[in-house]
Short mmCIF file of C-alpha atoms in Angstrom, two decimals:
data_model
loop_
_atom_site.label_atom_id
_atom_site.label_comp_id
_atom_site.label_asym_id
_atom_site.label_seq_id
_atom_site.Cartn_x
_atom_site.Cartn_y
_atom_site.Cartn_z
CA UNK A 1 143.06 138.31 88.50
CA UNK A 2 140.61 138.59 91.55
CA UNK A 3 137.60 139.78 89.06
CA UNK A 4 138.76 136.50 87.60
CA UNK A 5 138.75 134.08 90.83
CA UNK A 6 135.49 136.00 91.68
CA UNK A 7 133.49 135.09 88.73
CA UNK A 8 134.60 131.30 88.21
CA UNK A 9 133.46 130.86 91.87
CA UNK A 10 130.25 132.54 91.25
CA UNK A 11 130.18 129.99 87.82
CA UNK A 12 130.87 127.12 90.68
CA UNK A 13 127.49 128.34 93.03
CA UNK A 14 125.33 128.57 90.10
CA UNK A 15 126.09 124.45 88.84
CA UNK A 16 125.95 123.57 92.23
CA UNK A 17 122.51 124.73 92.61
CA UNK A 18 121.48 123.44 89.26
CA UNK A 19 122.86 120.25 90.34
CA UNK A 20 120.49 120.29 93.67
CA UNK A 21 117.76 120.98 92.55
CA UNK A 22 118.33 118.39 89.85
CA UNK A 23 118.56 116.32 92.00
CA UNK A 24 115.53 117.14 93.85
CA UNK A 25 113.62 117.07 90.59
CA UNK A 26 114.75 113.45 90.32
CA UNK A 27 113.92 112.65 94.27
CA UNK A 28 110.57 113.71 93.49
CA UNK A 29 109.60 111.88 90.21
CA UNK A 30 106.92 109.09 90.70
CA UNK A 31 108.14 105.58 90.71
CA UNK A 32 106.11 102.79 88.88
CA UNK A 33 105.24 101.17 92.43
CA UNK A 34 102.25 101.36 93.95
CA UNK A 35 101.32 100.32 97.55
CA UNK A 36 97.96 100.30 99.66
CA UNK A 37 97.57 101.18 103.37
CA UNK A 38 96.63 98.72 105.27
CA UNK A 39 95.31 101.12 108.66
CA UNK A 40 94.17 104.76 108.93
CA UNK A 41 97.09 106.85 108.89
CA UNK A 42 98.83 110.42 109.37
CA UNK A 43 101.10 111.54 106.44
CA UNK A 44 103.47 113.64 107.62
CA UNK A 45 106.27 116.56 106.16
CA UNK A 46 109.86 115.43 105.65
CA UNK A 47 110.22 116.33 109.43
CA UNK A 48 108.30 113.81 110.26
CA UNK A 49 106.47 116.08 112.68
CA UNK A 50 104.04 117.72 110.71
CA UNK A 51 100.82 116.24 109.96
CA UNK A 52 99.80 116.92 106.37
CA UNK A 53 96.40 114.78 105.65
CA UNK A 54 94.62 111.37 107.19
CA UNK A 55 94.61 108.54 104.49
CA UNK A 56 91.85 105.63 105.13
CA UNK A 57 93.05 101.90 104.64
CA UNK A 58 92.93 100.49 101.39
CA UNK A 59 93.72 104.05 99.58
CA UNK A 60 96.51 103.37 96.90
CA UNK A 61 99.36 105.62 97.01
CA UNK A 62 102.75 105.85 94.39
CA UNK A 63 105.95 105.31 96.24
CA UNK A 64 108.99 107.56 95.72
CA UNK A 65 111.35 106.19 97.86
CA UNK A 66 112.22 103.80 101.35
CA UNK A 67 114.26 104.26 104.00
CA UNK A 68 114.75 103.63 107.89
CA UNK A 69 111.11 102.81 108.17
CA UNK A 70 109.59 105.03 106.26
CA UNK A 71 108.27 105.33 102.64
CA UNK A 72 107.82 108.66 100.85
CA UNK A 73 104.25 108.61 98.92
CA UNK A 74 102.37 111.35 96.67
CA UNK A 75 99.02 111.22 96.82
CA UNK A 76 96.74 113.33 94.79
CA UNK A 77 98.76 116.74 94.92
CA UNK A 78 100.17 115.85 98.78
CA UNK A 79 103.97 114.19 98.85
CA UNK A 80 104.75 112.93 102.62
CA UNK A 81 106.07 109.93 104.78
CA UNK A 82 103.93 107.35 106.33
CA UNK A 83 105.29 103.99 108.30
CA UNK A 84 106.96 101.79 106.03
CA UNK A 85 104.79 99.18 108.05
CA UNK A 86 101.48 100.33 107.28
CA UNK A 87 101.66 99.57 103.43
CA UNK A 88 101.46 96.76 101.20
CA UNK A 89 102.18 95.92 97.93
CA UNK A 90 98.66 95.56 96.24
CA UNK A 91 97.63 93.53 93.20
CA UNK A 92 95.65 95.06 90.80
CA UNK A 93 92.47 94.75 88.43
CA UNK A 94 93.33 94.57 85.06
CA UNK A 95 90.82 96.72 83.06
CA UNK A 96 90.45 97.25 79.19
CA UNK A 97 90.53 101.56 77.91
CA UNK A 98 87.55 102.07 75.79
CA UNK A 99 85.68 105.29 75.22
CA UNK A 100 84.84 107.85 72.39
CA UNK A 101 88.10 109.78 72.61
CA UNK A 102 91.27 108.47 74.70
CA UNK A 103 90.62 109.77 78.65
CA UNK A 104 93.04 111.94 80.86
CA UNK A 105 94.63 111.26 83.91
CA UNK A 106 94.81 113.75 85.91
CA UNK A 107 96.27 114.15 89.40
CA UNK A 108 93.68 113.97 91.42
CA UNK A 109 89.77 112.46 91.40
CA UNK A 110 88.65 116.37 90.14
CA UNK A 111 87.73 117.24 86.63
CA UNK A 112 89.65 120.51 87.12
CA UNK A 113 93.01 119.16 88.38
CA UNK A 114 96.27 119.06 86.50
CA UNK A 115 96.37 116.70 83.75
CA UNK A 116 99.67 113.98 84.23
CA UNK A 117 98.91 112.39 80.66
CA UNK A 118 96.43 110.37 78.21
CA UNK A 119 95.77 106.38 78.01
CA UNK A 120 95.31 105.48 74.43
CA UNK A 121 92.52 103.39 73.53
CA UNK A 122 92.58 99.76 74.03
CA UNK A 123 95.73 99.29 76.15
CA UNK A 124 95.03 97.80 79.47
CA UNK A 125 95.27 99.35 82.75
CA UNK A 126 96.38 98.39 86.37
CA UNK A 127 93.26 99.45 88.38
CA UNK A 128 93.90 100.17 92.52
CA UNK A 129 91.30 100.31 95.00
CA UNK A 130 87.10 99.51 93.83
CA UNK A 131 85.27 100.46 90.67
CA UNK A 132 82.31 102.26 92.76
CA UNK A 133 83.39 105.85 92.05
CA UNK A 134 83.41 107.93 89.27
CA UNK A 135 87.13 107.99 89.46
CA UNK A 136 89.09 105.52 89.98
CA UNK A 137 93.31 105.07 90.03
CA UNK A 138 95.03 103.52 87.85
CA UNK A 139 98.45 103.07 86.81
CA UNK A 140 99.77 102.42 83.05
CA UNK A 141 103.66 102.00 82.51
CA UNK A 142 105.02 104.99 84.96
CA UNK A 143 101.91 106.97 84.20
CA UNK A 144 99.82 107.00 87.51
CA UNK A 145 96.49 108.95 88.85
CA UNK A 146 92.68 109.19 88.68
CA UNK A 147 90.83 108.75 85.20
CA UNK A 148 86.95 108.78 84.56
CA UNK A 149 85.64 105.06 85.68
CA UNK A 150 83.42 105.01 82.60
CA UNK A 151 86.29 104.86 80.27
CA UNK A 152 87.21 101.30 81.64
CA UNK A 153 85.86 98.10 81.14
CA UNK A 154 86.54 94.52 82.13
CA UNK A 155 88.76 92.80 79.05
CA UNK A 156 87.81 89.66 77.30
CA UNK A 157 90.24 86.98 78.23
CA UNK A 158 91.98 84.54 75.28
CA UNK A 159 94.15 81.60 75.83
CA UNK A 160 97.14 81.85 74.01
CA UNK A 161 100.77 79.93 73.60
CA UNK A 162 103.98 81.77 73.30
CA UNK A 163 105.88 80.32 69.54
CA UNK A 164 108.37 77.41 70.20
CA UNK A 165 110.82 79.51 67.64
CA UNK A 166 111.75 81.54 70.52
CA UNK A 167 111.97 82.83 74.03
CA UNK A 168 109.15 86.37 74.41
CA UNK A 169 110.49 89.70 75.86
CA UNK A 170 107.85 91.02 78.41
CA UNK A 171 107.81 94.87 78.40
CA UNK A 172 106.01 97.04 81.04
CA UNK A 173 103.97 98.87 78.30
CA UNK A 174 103.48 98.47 74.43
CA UNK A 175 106.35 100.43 73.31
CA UNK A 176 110.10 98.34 72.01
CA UNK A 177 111.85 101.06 74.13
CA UNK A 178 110.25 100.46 77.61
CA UNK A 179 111.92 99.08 80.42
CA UNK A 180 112.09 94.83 79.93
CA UNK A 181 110.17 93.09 82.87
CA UNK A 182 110.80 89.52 82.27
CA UNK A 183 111.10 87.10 79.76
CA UNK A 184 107.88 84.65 78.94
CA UNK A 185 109.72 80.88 77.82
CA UNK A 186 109.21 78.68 74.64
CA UNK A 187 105.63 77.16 74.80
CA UNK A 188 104.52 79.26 77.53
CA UNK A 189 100.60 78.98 78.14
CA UNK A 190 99.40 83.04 78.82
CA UNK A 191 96.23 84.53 78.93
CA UNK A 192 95.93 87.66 76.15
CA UNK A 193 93.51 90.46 77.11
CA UNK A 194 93.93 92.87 74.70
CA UNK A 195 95.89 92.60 70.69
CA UNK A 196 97.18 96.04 70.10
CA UNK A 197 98.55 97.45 66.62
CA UNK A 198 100.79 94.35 67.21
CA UNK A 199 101.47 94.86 70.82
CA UNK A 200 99.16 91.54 73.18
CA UNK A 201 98.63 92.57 76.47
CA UNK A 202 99.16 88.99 78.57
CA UNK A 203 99.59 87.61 82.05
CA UNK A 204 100.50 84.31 83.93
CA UNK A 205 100.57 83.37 87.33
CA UNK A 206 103.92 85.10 87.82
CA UNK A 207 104.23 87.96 85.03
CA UNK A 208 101.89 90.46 83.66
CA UNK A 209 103.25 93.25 80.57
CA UNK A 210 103.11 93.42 76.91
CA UNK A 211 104.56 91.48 74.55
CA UNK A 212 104.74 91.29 70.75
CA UNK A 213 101.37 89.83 69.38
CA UNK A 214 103.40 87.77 66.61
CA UNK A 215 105.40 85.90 68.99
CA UNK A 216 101.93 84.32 69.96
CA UNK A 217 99.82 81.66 68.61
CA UNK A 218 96.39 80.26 69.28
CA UNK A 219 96.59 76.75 70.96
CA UNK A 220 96.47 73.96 69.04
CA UNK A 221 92.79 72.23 69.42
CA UNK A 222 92.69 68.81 70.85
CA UNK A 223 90.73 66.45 69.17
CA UNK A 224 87.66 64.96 71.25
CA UNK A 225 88.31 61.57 73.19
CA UNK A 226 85.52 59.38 73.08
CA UNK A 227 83.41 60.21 76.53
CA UNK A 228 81.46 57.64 78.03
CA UNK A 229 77.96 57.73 78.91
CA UNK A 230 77.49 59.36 82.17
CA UNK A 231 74.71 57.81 84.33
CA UNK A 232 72.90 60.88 85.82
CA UNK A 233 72.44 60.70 89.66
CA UNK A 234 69.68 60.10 90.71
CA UNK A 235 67.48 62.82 92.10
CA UNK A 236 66.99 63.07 95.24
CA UNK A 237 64.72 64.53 98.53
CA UNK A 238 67.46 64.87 100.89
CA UNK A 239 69.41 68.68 100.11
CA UNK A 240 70.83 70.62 102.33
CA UNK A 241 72.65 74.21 102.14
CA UNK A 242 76.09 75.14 103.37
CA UNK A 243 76.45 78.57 104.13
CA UNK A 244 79.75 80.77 105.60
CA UNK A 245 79.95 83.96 106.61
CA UNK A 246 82.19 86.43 106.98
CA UNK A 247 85.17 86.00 104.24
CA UNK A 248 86.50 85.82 101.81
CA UNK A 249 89.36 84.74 103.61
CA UNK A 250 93.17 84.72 101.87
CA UNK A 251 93.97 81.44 103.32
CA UNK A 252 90.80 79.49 105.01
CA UNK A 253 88.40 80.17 101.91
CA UNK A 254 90.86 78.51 99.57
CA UNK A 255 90.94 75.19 101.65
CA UNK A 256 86.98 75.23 102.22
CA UNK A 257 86.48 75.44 98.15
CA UNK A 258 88.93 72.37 97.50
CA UNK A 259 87.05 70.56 99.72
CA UNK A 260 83.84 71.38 98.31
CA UNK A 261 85.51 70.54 95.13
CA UNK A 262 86.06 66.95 95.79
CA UNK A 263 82.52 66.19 96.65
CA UNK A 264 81.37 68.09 93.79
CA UNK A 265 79.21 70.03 97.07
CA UNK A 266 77.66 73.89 96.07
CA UNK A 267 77.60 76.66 98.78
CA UNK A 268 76.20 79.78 99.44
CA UNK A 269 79.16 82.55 100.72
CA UNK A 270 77.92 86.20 102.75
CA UNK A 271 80.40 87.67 101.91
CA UNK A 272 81.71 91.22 103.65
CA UNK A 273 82.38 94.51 101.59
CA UNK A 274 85.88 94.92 103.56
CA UNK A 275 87.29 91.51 102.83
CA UNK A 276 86.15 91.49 99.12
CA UNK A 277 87.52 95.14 98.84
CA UNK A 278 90.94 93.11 99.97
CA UNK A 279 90.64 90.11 98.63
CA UNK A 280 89.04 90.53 95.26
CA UNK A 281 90.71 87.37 93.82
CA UNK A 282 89.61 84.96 95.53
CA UNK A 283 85.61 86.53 96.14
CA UNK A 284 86.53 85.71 91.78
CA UNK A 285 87.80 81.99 93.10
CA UNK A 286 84.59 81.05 95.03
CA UNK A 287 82.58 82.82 91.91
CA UNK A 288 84.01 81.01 89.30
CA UNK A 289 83.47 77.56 90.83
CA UNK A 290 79.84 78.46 90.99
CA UNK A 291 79.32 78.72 94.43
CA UNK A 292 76.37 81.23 95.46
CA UNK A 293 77.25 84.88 96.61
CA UNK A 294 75.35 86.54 99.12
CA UNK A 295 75.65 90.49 101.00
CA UNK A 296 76.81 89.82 104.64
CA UNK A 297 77.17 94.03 104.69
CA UNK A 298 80.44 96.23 104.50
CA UNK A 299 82.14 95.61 107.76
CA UNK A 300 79.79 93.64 110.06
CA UNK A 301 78.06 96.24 111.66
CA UNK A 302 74.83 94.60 113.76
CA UNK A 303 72.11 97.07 111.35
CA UNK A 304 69.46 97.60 113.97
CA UNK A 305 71.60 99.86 115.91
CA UNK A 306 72.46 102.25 112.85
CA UNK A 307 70.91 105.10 111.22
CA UNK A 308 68.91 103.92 108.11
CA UNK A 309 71.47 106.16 105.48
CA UNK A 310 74.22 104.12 107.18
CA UNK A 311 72.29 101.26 107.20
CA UNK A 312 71.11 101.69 103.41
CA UNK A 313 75.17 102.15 102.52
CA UNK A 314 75.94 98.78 104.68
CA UNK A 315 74.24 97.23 102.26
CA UNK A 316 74.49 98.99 99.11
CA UNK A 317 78.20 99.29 98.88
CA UNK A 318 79.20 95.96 99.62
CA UNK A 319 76.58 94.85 96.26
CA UNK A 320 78.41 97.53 94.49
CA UNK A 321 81.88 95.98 95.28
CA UNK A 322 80.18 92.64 94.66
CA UNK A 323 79.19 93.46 91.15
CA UNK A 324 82.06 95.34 90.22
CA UNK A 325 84.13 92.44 90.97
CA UNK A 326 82.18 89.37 89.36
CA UNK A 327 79.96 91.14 87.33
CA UNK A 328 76.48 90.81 89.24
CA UNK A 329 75.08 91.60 92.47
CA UNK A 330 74.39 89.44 95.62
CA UNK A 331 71.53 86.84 95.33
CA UNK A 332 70.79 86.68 98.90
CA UNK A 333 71.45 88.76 102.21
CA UNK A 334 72.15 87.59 105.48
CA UNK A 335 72.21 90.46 108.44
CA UNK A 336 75.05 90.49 110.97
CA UNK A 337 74.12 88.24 113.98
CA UNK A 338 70.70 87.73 112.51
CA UNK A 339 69.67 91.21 113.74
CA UNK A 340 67.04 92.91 111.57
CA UNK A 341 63.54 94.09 111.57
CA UNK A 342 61.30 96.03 108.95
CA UNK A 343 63.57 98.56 108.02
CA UNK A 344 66.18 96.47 106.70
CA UNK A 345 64.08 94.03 105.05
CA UNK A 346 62.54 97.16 102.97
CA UNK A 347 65.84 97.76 101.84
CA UNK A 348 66.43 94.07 99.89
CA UNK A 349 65.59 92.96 96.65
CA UNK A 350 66.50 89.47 97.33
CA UNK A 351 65.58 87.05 100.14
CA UNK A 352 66.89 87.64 103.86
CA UNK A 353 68.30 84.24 104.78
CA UNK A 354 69.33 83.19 108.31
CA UNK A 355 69.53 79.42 109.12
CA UNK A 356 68.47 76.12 111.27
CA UNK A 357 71.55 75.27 112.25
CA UNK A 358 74.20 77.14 114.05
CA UNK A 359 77.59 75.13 114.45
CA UNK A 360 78.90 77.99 116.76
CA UNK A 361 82.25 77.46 115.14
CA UNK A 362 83.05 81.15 115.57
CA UNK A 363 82.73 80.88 119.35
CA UNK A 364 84.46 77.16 120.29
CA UNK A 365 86.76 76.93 117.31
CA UNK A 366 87.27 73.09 117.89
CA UNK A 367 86.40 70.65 114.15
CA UNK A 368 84.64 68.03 116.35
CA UNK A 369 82.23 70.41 117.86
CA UNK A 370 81.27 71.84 114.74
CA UNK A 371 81.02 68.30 113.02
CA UNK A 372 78.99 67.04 115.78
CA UNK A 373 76.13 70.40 115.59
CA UNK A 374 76.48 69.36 111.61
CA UNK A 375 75.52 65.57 112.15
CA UNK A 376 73.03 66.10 115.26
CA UNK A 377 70.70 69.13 113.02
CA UNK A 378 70.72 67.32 109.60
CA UNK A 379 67.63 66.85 107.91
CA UNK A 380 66.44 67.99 104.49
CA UNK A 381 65.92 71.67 104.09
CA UNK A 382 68.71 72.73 106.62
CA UNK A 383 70.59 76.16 106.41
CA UNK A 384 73.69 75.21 108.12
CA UNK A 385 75.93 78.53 109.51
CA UNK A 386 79.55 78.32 109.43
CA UNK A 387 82.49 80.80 108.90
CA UNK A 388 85.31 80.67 106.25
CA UNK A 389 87.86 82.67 107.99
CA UNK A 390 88.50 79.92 110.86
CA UNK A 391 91.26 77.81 110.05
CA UNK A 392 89.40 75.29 112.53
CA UNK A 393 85.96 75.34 110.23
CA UNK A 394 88.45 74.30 107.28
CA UNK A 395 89.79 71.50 108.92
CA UNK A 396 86.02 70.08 109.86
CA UNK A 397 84.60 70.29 106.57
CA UNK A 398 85.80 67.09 104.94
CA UNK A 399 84.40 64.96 107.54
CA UNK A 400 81.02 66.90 107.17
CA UNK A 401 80.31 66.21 103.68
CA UNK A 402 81.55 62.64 103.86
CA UNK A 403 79.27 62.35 106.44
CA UNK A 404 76.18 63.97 104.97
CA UNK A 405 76.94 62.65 101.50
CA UNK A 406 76.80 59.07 103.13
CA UNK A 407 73.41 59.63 104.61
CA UNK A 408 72.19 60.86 100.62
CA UNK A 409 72.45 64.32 101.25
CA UNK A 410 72.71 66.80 97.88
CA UNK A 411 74.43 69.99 98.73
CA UNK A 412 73.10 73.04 96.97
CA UNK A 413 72.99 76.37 97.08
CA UNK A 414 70.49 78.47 99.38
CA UNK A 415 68.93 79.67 96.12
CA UNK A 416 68.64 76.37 95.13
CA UNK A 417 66.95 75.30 98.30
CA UNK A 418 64.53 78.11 98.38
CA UNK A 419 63.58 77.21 94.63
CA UNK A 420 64.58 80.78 93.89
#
């Protein structure tokens, strides 16, 4: 009888461990969320007194779990906690898989590190962080790590109309058994990226997944109203170019381009390598309203005080960034506080633009002031300075265009200006 008692209990350890390390198995298993740091940071052991590695800001990391303040990450081969506070939620680049053979993803930005799966060909991919290196992360369903940059591309976008027959299940990758995201409504305008073996890749303002391609239709076409004859404006001597540093800026650059938008006005944006890095989407806002783009360098640094390889990155990886996110490179530079000599100029392939007028909105960060320098320095040919991440800049560009465009002013790009 005790030989008996003896071995059930010894049955008893052995589930009990199975069961705990189960459930460690489980703990550990990547989530499909991925978050950004926002600061430099320590990761640190589950004692939270051990430091494991440094991660810079804006490195994407997969979440395993919250709690108390802190969030358990994995990044590369490294699982740790970092301050619940110093991540965001991030939102991607969609990107289209197309190479010879379908690429790996492995675990870490190393063509010998352990492979965590394969992306088939054609599906489209949730890309974290910039395009610049030869690997890049990316996430697809629950499948997340580092694949070869080369085997992505940027998709071709098709306006598309979910069938009035019926509401559209939204799945979080092309498969009827994955996990159900949302649901897309009768009549629902999307945007398709990719049409896979009946499987359409779409997105809206609010939801992003797969759906089933025959639950979509092409939009009807509209036939052609009857446009009247537009009398051209008349061209005139009198242009002047709007210029703003330092953005793009989540909140400020969005108000400056409706503005610009309602007198039809064209700007030129230096734009820095850090903000674009964060705010990709709307450096693709001020694009795609045909506003000019120019290099304002990575992070500001004033260039005559650095080295010339630091210099030669400023400059070079905030074009890269640029390109990789609209699809070309920076017509024009502009140094940081005007600062440059020989050296720098060496470096560009387009022109180095300063100004003629400087509103100083940066420094007094009052509208009238900077409508006042605007009105005072007019005259044809001016290169007026301004920044687009001061809410107070914002608020003082309606009255300078109604102004200007009063006095026949035509606002153009600097390009335009320079008869580039």
């Amino acid at each position: 009888m005790r030989k008996i008692l003896y071995f059930i209990l010894i049955v008893f350890c052995i589930i009990g461990v199975s069961l705990v390390n189960n459930e460690r198995v489980h703990a550990a298993a990547p989530s499909a969320k991925i978050k950004i740091t926002t600061k430099e940071t320590e990761v640190f052991d589950e004692t939270l007194q051990k430091k494991l590695i440094i991660l810079s800001k804006a490195t994407p990391v997969i979440v395993l779990s919250e709690a108390d303040g802190w969030t358990e990450i994995q990044y590369k081969t490294v699982i740790g906690y970092i301050p619940s506070e110093y991540l965001k939620s991030a939102s991607p680049q969609y990107m289209l898989v197309q190479a010879k053979e379908e690429p790996l993803v492995r675990v870490t930005n190393n063509l010998q590190s352990e492979i965590k799966g394969k992306l088939h060909l054609n599906t489209i991919v949730e890309l974290y962080g910039s395009a610049t290196a030869d690997f890049v992360f990316v996430k697809y369903g629950k499948l997340a790590g580092f694949v070869n940059q080369q085997a992505l591309v940027k998709p071709v976008s098709k306006a598309m109309i979910v069938k009035s027959s019926a509401d559209l299940v939204v799945r979080e990758i092309a498969s009827s058994s994955s996990q159900e995201i949302g649901v897309l409504r009768k009549n629902s305008p999307v945007t398709m990226l990719t049409n896979l073996k009946g499987w359409a890749f779409v997105t809206t303002d609010k939801l992003s997944g797969y759906v089933l391609t025959n639950g979509l239709i092409t939009p009807p076409v509209e036939k052609e109203k009857p446009v009247k004859p537009v009398t051209p404006k008349p061209a005139t001597d009198k242009k002047i170019a709007l210029t703003f540093d330092d953005g793009p800026h989540p909140k400020v650059t969005k108000q400056i381009l409706k503005t610009l938008e309602k007198y039809d006005a064209k700007a030129t944006f230096f734009v820095v390598g850090q903000e674009v890095k964060e705010h990709p989407e709307i450096l693709k806002a001020v694009y795609n309203a045909g506003h000019e783009i120019g290099n304002h360098t990575f992070n500001h640094e004033k260039l005559t005080t650095l080295q010339p390889e630091d210099m030669k990155q400023q400059i070079q990886s905030t074009d890269a960034i640029i390109k990789s996110t609209i699809g070309q490179r920076a017509t024009v530079f502009r140094p940081p506080y005007g600062s440059y000599d020989e050296t720098i100029t060496d470096q560009l392939n387009v022109p180095n633009v300063l100004w003629t007028i400087d509103t100083l909105d940066w420094k007094h960060r009052d509208p009238k002031k900077t409508v006042l320098a605007v009105k005072e320095g007019a005259k044809n040919g001016s290169i007026v300075l301004m920044h687009d991440i001061h809410q107070t800049t914002a608020d003082a560009l309606d009255e300078i265009l109604a102004t200007l465009q009063k006095q026949g002013y035509e606002f153009v790009t600097v390009s335009e200006l320079l008869g580039k």
